Amino acid sequence: DVKVTQSSRYLVKRTGEKVFLECVQDMDHENMFWYRQDPGLGLRLIYFSYDVKMKEKGDIPEGYSVSREKKERFSLILESASTNQTSMYLCASSTGLAGVIIYEQYFGPGTRLTVT
Amino acid sequence: LAKTTQPISMDSYEGQEVNITCSHNNIATNDYITWYQQFPSQGPRFIIQGYKTKVTNEVASLFIPADRKSSTLSLPRVSLSDTAVYYCLVGDKVPGNTPLVFGKGTRLSVIA
């Protein structure tokens, strides 16, 4: 079975802190994604990556950055956490080369981040 | 960017067939239609994907008319465990100029 793991299920941080959310997949997938999910807004794409050291902005990249130094690991970074970044963060991965049709995405369990 | 429109919520009784329709009027030639299911406190799970006509798997069927401007996810004989949020996505390439848009989904409530 494909497994996508996220470093924490619950996280509480203070305003202004630098926050790292880690995601690891074990299926050698090329593509990895970070979403946030808020009540009434559905899932919104923050960033995605189709290869090591490659990244693309999604719909809401402001206030976030990402890092992909190894194929299996995709990190989401909040440079200076703010209360409006309190949310559920979901990581996903999928197979598929750049330019190929969307394949099935596998999601992690999510990290519920609270910024106080 | 192909945007999708779905009903916000639906209710159904156990044992009934449920059809959830998604509108995607500006779908592009290369776009595929994909549906996901999400239970509370879990990440979404892939259900089915199609390009045209009908696709069926062990979980659901997907009906896509010839103009591809809409699609219908059909869940046969739903049970309480099918209570979830269902998302319709339209897109082709990753990466590309079509970021993946999940939207708000349809909240299905199955009643005993």
mmCIF file of C-alpha atoms in Angstrom:
data_model
loop_
_atom_site.group_PDB
_atom_site.id
_atom_site.type_symbol
_atom_site.label_atom_id
_atom_site.label_comp_id
_atom_site.label_asym_id
_atom_site.label_seq_id
_atom_site.Cartn_x
_atom_site.Cartn_y
_atom_site.Cartn_z
ATOM 1 C CA ASP A 1 0.000 0.000 0.000
ATOM 2 C CA VAL A 2 1.092 3.532 -0.748
ATOM 3 C CA LYS A 3 1.913 5.411 2.378
ATOM 4 C CA VAL A 4 2.100 9.146 2.828
ATOM 5 C CA THR A 5 3.073 10.235 6.304
ATOM 6 C CA GLN A 6 3.078 13.655 7.872
ATOM 7 C CA SER A 7 5.298 14.594 10.767
ATOM 8 C CA SER A 8 2.559 15.619 13.182
ATOM 9 C CA ARG A 9 -1.208 15.172 13.484
ATOM 10 C CA TYR A 10 -1.570 18.217 15.725
ATOM 11 C CA LEU A 11 0.699 21.216 16.117
ATOM 12 C CA VAL A 12 0.383 24.425 18.129
ATOM 13 C CA LYS A 13 2.680 27.330 17.340
ATOM 14 C CA ARG A 14 2.923 30.973 18.302
ATOM 15 C CA THR A 15 2.541 33.918 15.957
ATOM 16 C CA GLY A 16 5.852 34.754 14.297
ATOM 17 C CA GLU A 17 7.389 31.308 14.717
ATOM 18 C CA LYS A 18 8.926 29.491 11.795
ATOM 19 C CA VAL A 19 7.024 26.267 11.209
ATOM 20 C CA PHE A 20 8.092 23.180 9.291
ATOM 21 C CA LEU A 21 5.588 20.574 8.130
ATOM 22 C CA GLU A 22 7.165 17.419 6.785
ATOM 23 C CA CYS A 23 5.713 14.912 4.374
ATOM 24 C CA VAL A 24 7.231 11.609 3.307
ATOM 25 C CA GLN A 25 5.978 9.129 0.703
ATOM 26 C CA ASP A 26 7.276 5.624 0.150
ATOM 27 C CA MET A 27 6.175 4.911 -3.420
ATOM 28 C CA ASP A 28 8.867 6.727 -5.404
ATOM 29 C CA HIS A 29 6.261 9.188 -6.709
ATOM 30 C CA GLU A 30 7.396 12.072 -8.838
ATOM 31 C CA ASN A 31 4.657 14.502 -7.816
ATOM 32 C CA MET A 32 3.991 15.858 -4.353
ATOM 33 C CA PHE A 33 1.465 18.435 -3.185
ATOM 34 C CA TRP A 34 0.569 20.594 -0.210
ATOM 35 C CA TYR A 35 -3.019 21.666 0.413
ATOM 36 C CA ARG A 36 -4.802 23.449 3.188
ATOM 37 C CA GLN A 37 -8.389 22.739 4.093
ATOM 38 C CA ASP A 38 -10.685 25.181 5.849
ATOM 39 C CA PRO A 39 -14.386 24.855 6.680
ATOM 40 C CA GLY A 40 -16.526 26.062 3.811
ATOM 41 C CA LEU A 41 -13.555 26.545 1.489
ATOM 42 C CA GLY A 42 -12.671 22.991 0.535
ATOM 43 C CA LEU A 43 -9.103 22.018 -0.325
ATOM 44 C CA ARG A 44 -6.847 24.678 -1.765
ATOM 45 C CA LEU A 45 -3.504 23.952 -3.386
ATOM 46 C CA ILE A 46 -0.546 25.786 -1.851
ATOM 47 C CA TYR A 47 2.429 24.366 -3.740
ATOM 48 C CA PHE A 48 3.300 21.295 -5.721
ATOM 49 C CA SER A 49 6.487 19.687 -6.939
ATOM 50 C CA TYR A 50 7.017 17.363 -9.881
ATOM 51 C CA ASP A 51 10.663 16.607 -9.290
ATOM 52 C CA VAL A 52 13.432 17.059 -6.766
ATOM 53 C CA LYS A 53 14.278 20.741 -6.303
ATOM 54 C CA MET A 54 11.360 21.726 -8.549
ATOM 55 C CA LYS A 55 8.288 23.552 -7.295
ATOM 56 C CA GLU A 56 5.226 25.291 -8.667
ATOM 57 C CA LYS A 57 2.899 27.727 -6.951
ATOM 58 C CA GLY A 58 -0.669 26.683 -6.418
ATOM 59 C CA ASP A 59 -3.644 28.906 -5.706
ATOM 60 C CA ILE A 60 -2.526 30.297 -2.339
ATOM 61 C CA PRO A 61 1.278 30.325 -2.014
ATOM 62 C CA GLU A 62 1.517 33.600 -0.089
ATOM 63 C CA GLY A 63 3.108 33.167 3.305
ATOM 64 C CA TYR A 64 4.441 29.708 2.470
ATOM 65 C CA SER A 65 7.528 28.189 0.928
ATOM 66 C CA VAL A 66 8.468 24.596 0.148
ATOM 67 C CA SER A 67 11.537 22.445 -0.104
ATOM 68 C CA ARG A 68 12.124 19.198 -1.925
ATOM 69 C CA GLU A 69 15.709 18.033 -1.527
ATOM 70 C CA LYS A 70 14.899 14.330 -1.826
ATOM 71 C CA LYS A 71 12.296 12.613 -3.970
ATOM 72 C CA GLU A 72 10.412 11.119 -1.044
ATOM 73 C CA ARG A 73 10.234 14.237 1.116
ATOM 74 C CA PHE A 74 8.337 17.488 0.603
ATOM 75 C CA SER A 75 8.419 20.162 3.294
ATOM 76 C CA LEU A 76 6.068 23.078 3.775
ATOM 77 C CA ILE A 77 7.508 26.086 5.571
ATOM 78 C CA LEU A 78 5.671 28.918 7.223
ATOM 79 C CA GLU A 79 8.359 31.576 7.514
ATOM 80 C CA SER A 80 6.487 33.596 10.134
ATOM 81 C CA ALA A 81 3.307 31.920 11.268
ATOM 82 C CA SER A 82 0.169 34.003 11.539
ATOM 83 C CA THR A 83 -3.230 33.228 13.028
ATOM 84 C CA ASN A 84 -4.838 33.109 9.569
ATOM 85 C CA GLN A 85 -2.647 30.118 8.805
ATOM 86 C CA THR A 86 -4.479 28.053 11.399
ATOM 87 C CA SER A 87 -5.805 25.205 9.286
ATOM 88 C CA MET A 88 -5.647 21.529 8.345
ATOM 89 C CA TYR A 89 -2.672 20.869 6.082
ATOM 90 C CA LEU A 90 -2.745 17.884 3.766
ATOM 91 C CA CYS A 91 0.108 16.424 1.789
ATOM 92 C CA ALA A 92 -0.368 14.193 -1.244
ATOM 93 C CA SER A 93 1.726 12.373 -3.800
ATOM 94 C CA SER A 94 1.142 10.832 -7.204
ATOM 95 C CA THR A 95 3.049 9.061 -9.893
ATOM 96 C CA GLY A 96 3.424 10.583 -13.312
ATOM 97 C CA LEU A 97 6.076 12.363 -15.246
ATOM 98 C CA ALA A 98 5.976 16.062 -16.015
ATOM 99 C CA GLY A 99 3.383 16.745 -18.692
ATOM 100 C CA VAL A 100 1.536 13.458 -18.248
ATOM 101 C CA ILE A 101 -2.133 13.266 -17.289
ATOM 102 C CA ILE A 102 -3.124 13.439 -13.673
ATOM 103 C CA TYR A 103 -2.760 10.173 -11.845
ATOM 104 C CA GLU A 104 -4.359 9.124 -8.614
ATOM 105 C CA GLN A 105 -3.266 11.219 -5.655
ATOM 106 C CA TYR A 106 -2.558 9.596 -2.305
ATOM 107 C CA PHE A 107 -3.108 11.763 0.737
ATOM 108 C CA GLY A 108 -1.552 11.779 4.171
ATOM 109 C CA PRO A 109 -3.621 11.965 7.373
ATOM 110 C CA GLY A 110 -3.195 15.723 7.694
ATOM 111 C CA THR A 111 -1.672 18.083 10.241
ATOM 112 C CA ARG A 112 -3.999 20.321 12.180
ATOM 113 C CA LEU A 113 -1.993 23.464 12.846
ATOM 114 C CA THR A 114 -3.124 26.060 15.368
ATOM 115 C CA VAL A 115 -1.324 29.395 15.496
ATOM 116 C CA THR A 116 -1.983 31.403 18.648
ATOM 117 C CA LEU B 1 -8.704 27.005 -15.554
ATOM 118 C CA ALA B 2 -11.538 24.525 -15.557
ATOM 119 C CA LYS B 3 -13.805 25.327 -12.629
ATOM 120 C CA THR B 4 -16.311 22.870 -11.258
ATOM 121 C CA THR B 5 -19.694 23.398 -9.651
ATOM 122 C CA GLN B 6 -21.322 20.807 -7.392
ATOM 123 C CA PRO B 7 -24.270 20.839 -4.986
ATOM 124 C CA ILE B 8 -23.171 21.755 -1.500
ATOM 125 C CA SER B 9 -25.005 18.903 0.176
ATOM 126 C CA MET B 10 -27.263 15.924 -0.461
ATOM 127 C CA ASP B 11 -29.203 13.538 1.747
ATOM 128 C CA SER B 12 -30.078 9.943 0.955
ATOM 129 C CA TYR B 13 -31.512 6.888 2.668
ATOM 130 C CA GLU B 14 -29.583 3.680 2.992
ATOM 131 C CA GLY B 15 -29.940 1.347 0.038
ATOM 132 C CA GLN B 16 -30.721 4.074 -2.474
ATOM 133 C CA GLU B 17 -28.675 4.983 -5.510
ATOM 134 C CA VAL B 18 -27.087 8.423 -5.228
ATOM 135 C CA ASN B 19 -26.136 10.571 -8.205
ATOM 136 C CA ILE B 20 -23.933 13.624 -7.714
ATOM 137 C CA THR B 21 -23.584 15.893 -10.711
ATOM 138 C CA CYS B 22 -20.658 18.190 -11.375
ATOM 139 C CA SER B 23 -20.685 21.010 -13.929
ATOM 140 C CA HIS B 24 -17.490 21.931 -15.772
ATOM 141 C CA ASN B 25 -18.557 24.111 -18.670
ATOM 142 C CA ASN B 26 -15.074 25.181 -19.730
ATOM 143 C CA ILE B 27 -13.439 21.767 -19.655
ATOM 144 C CA ALA B 28 -10.500 21.540 -22.052
ATOM 145 C CA THR B 29 -9.879 18.858 -24.632
ATOM 146 C CA ASN B 30 -7.097 17.244 -22.633
ATOM 147 C CA ASP B 31 -8.855 17.387 -19.257
ATOM 148 C CA TYR B 32 -9.825 14.287 -17.340
ATOM 149 C CA ILE B 33 -12.548 14.168 -14.687
ATOM 150 C CA THR B 34 -11.650 12.717 -11.322
ATOM 151 C CA TRP B 35 -13.713 12.157 -8.176
ATOM 152 C CA TYR B 36 -12.439 11.884 -4.614
ATOM 153 C CA GLN B 37 -14.113 10.937 -1.336
ATOM 154 C CA GLN B 38 -13.180 12.396 2.044
ATOM 155 C CA PHE B 39 -14.208 11.144 5.474
ATOM 156 C CA PRO B 40 -13.876 13.377 8.546
ATOM 157 C CA SER B 41 -10.315 13.709 9.861
ATOM 158 C CA GLN B 42 -8.863 11.921 6.840
ATOM 159 C CA GLY B 43 -7.290 12.951 3.567
ATOM 160 C CA PRO B 44 -9.318 12.545 0.349
ATOM 161 C CA ARG B 45 -9.316 9.177 -1.375
ATOM 162 C CA PHE B 46 -9.453 8.602 -5.138
ATOM 163 C CA ILE B 47 -12.709 7.014 -6.322
ATOM 164 C CA ILE B 48 -12.835 7.101 -10.098
ATOM 165 C CA GLN B 49 -11.518 8.896 -13.171
ATOM 166 C CA GLY B 50 -12.777 9.173 -16.726
ATOM 167 C CA TYR B 51 -12.534 11.060 -19.978
ATOM 168 C CA LYS B 52 -15.808 10.323 -21.772
ATOM 169 C CA THR B 53 -18.863 8.018 -21.792
ATOM 170 C CA LYS B 54 -19.012 5.683 -18.819
ATOM 171 C CA VAL B 55 -16.492 4.274 -16.400
ATOM 172 C CA THR B 56 -17.309 1.733 -13.704
ATOM 173 C CA ASN B 57 -15.296 0.220 -10.910
ATOM 174 C CA GLU B 58 -16.095 -1.696 -7.748
ATOM 175 C CA VAL B 59 -17.054 1.472 -5.896
ATOM 176 C CA ALA B 60 -18.887 3.756 -8.327
ATOM 177 C CA SER B 61 -19.795 4.647 -11.879
ATOM 178 C CA LEU B 62 -18.962 7.848 -13.700
ATOM 179 C CA PHE B 63 -21.179 9.092 -16.509
ATOM 180 C CA ILE B 64 -19.858 11.724 -18.898
ATOM 181 C CA PRO B 65 -22.059 13.042 -21.738
ATOM 182 C CA ALA B 66 -20.696 13.681 -25.203
ATOM 183 C CA ASP B 67 -20.164 17.411 -24.642
ATOM 184 C CA ARG B 68 -18.242 16.669 -21.408
ATOM 185 C CA LYS B 69 -19.586 19.829 -19.765
ATOM 186 C CA SER B 70 -20.835 17.839 -16.819
ATOM 187 C CA SER B 71 -20.327 14.486 -15.167
ATOM 188 C CA THR B 72 -22.305 12.361 -12.734
ATOM 189 C CA LEU B 73 -20.886 10.190 -10.002
ATOM 190 C CA SER B 74 -23.237 7.321 -9.230
ATOM 191 C CA LEU B 75 -23.006 5.405 -5.953
ATOM 192 C CA PRO B 76 -25.151 2.262 -5.985
ATOM 193 C CA ARG B 77 -27.041 1.263 -2.848
ATOM 194 C CA VAL B 78 -25.367 3.632 -0.398
ATOM 195 C CA SER B 79 -24.781 2.717 3.226
ATOM 196 C CA LEU B 80 -24.115 4.844 6.310
ATOM 197 C CA SER B 81 -20.387 4.457 5.677
ATOM 198 C CA ASP B 82 -20.746 6.397 2.417
ATOM 199 C CA THR B 83 -21.418 9.566 4.392
ATOM 200 C CA ALA B 84 -18.563 11.805 3.273
ATOM 201 C CA VAL B 85 -17.624 14.793 1.146
ATOM 202 C CA TYR B 86 -17.237 14.091 -2.564
ATOM 203 C CA TYR B 87 -15.022 16.245 -4.774
ATOM 204 C CA CYS B 88 -15.053 16.572 -8.535
ATOM 205 C CA LEU B 89 -11.805 17.651 -10.199
ATOM 206 C CA VAL B 90 -11.008 18.551 -13.756
ATOM 207 C CA GLY B 91 -7.499 18.839 -15.133
ATOM 208 C CA ASP B 92 -4.841 17.340 -17.300
ATOM 209 C CA LYS B 93 -1.191 17.841 -16.678
ATOM 210 C CA VAL B 94 0.869 18.289 -13.579
ATOM 211 C CA PRO B 95 2.742 20.504 -13.804
ATOM 212 C CA GLY B 96 1.283 22.788 -16.347
ATOM 213 C CA ASN B 97 -0.975 25.745 -16.436
ATOM 214 C CA THR B 98 -3.840 23.905 -14.828
ATOM 215 C CA PRO B 99 -3.399 23.675 -11.084
ATOM 216 C CA LEU B 100 -5.577 21.118 -9.375
ATOM 217 C CA VAL B 101 -8.767 22.601 -7.983
ATOM 218 C CA PHE B 102 -10.726 20.561 -5.467
ATOM 219 C CA GLY B 103 -13.411 23.107 -4.748
ATOM 220 C CA LYS B 104 -15.825 22.771 -1.843
ATOM 221 C CA GLY B 105 -17.236 19.374 -2.660
ATOM 222 C CA THR B 106 -20.637 17.822 -1.989
ATOM 223 C CA ARG B 107 -21.426 16.680 1.529
ATOM 224 C CA LEU B 108 -23.433 13.461 1.296
ATOM 225 C CA SER B 109 -25.367 12.384 4.372
ATOM 226 C CA VAL B 110 -26.780 8.859 4.359
ATOM 227 C CA ILE B 111 -29.671 8.307 6.723
ATOM 228 C CA ALA B 112 -30.755 4.964 8.153
#
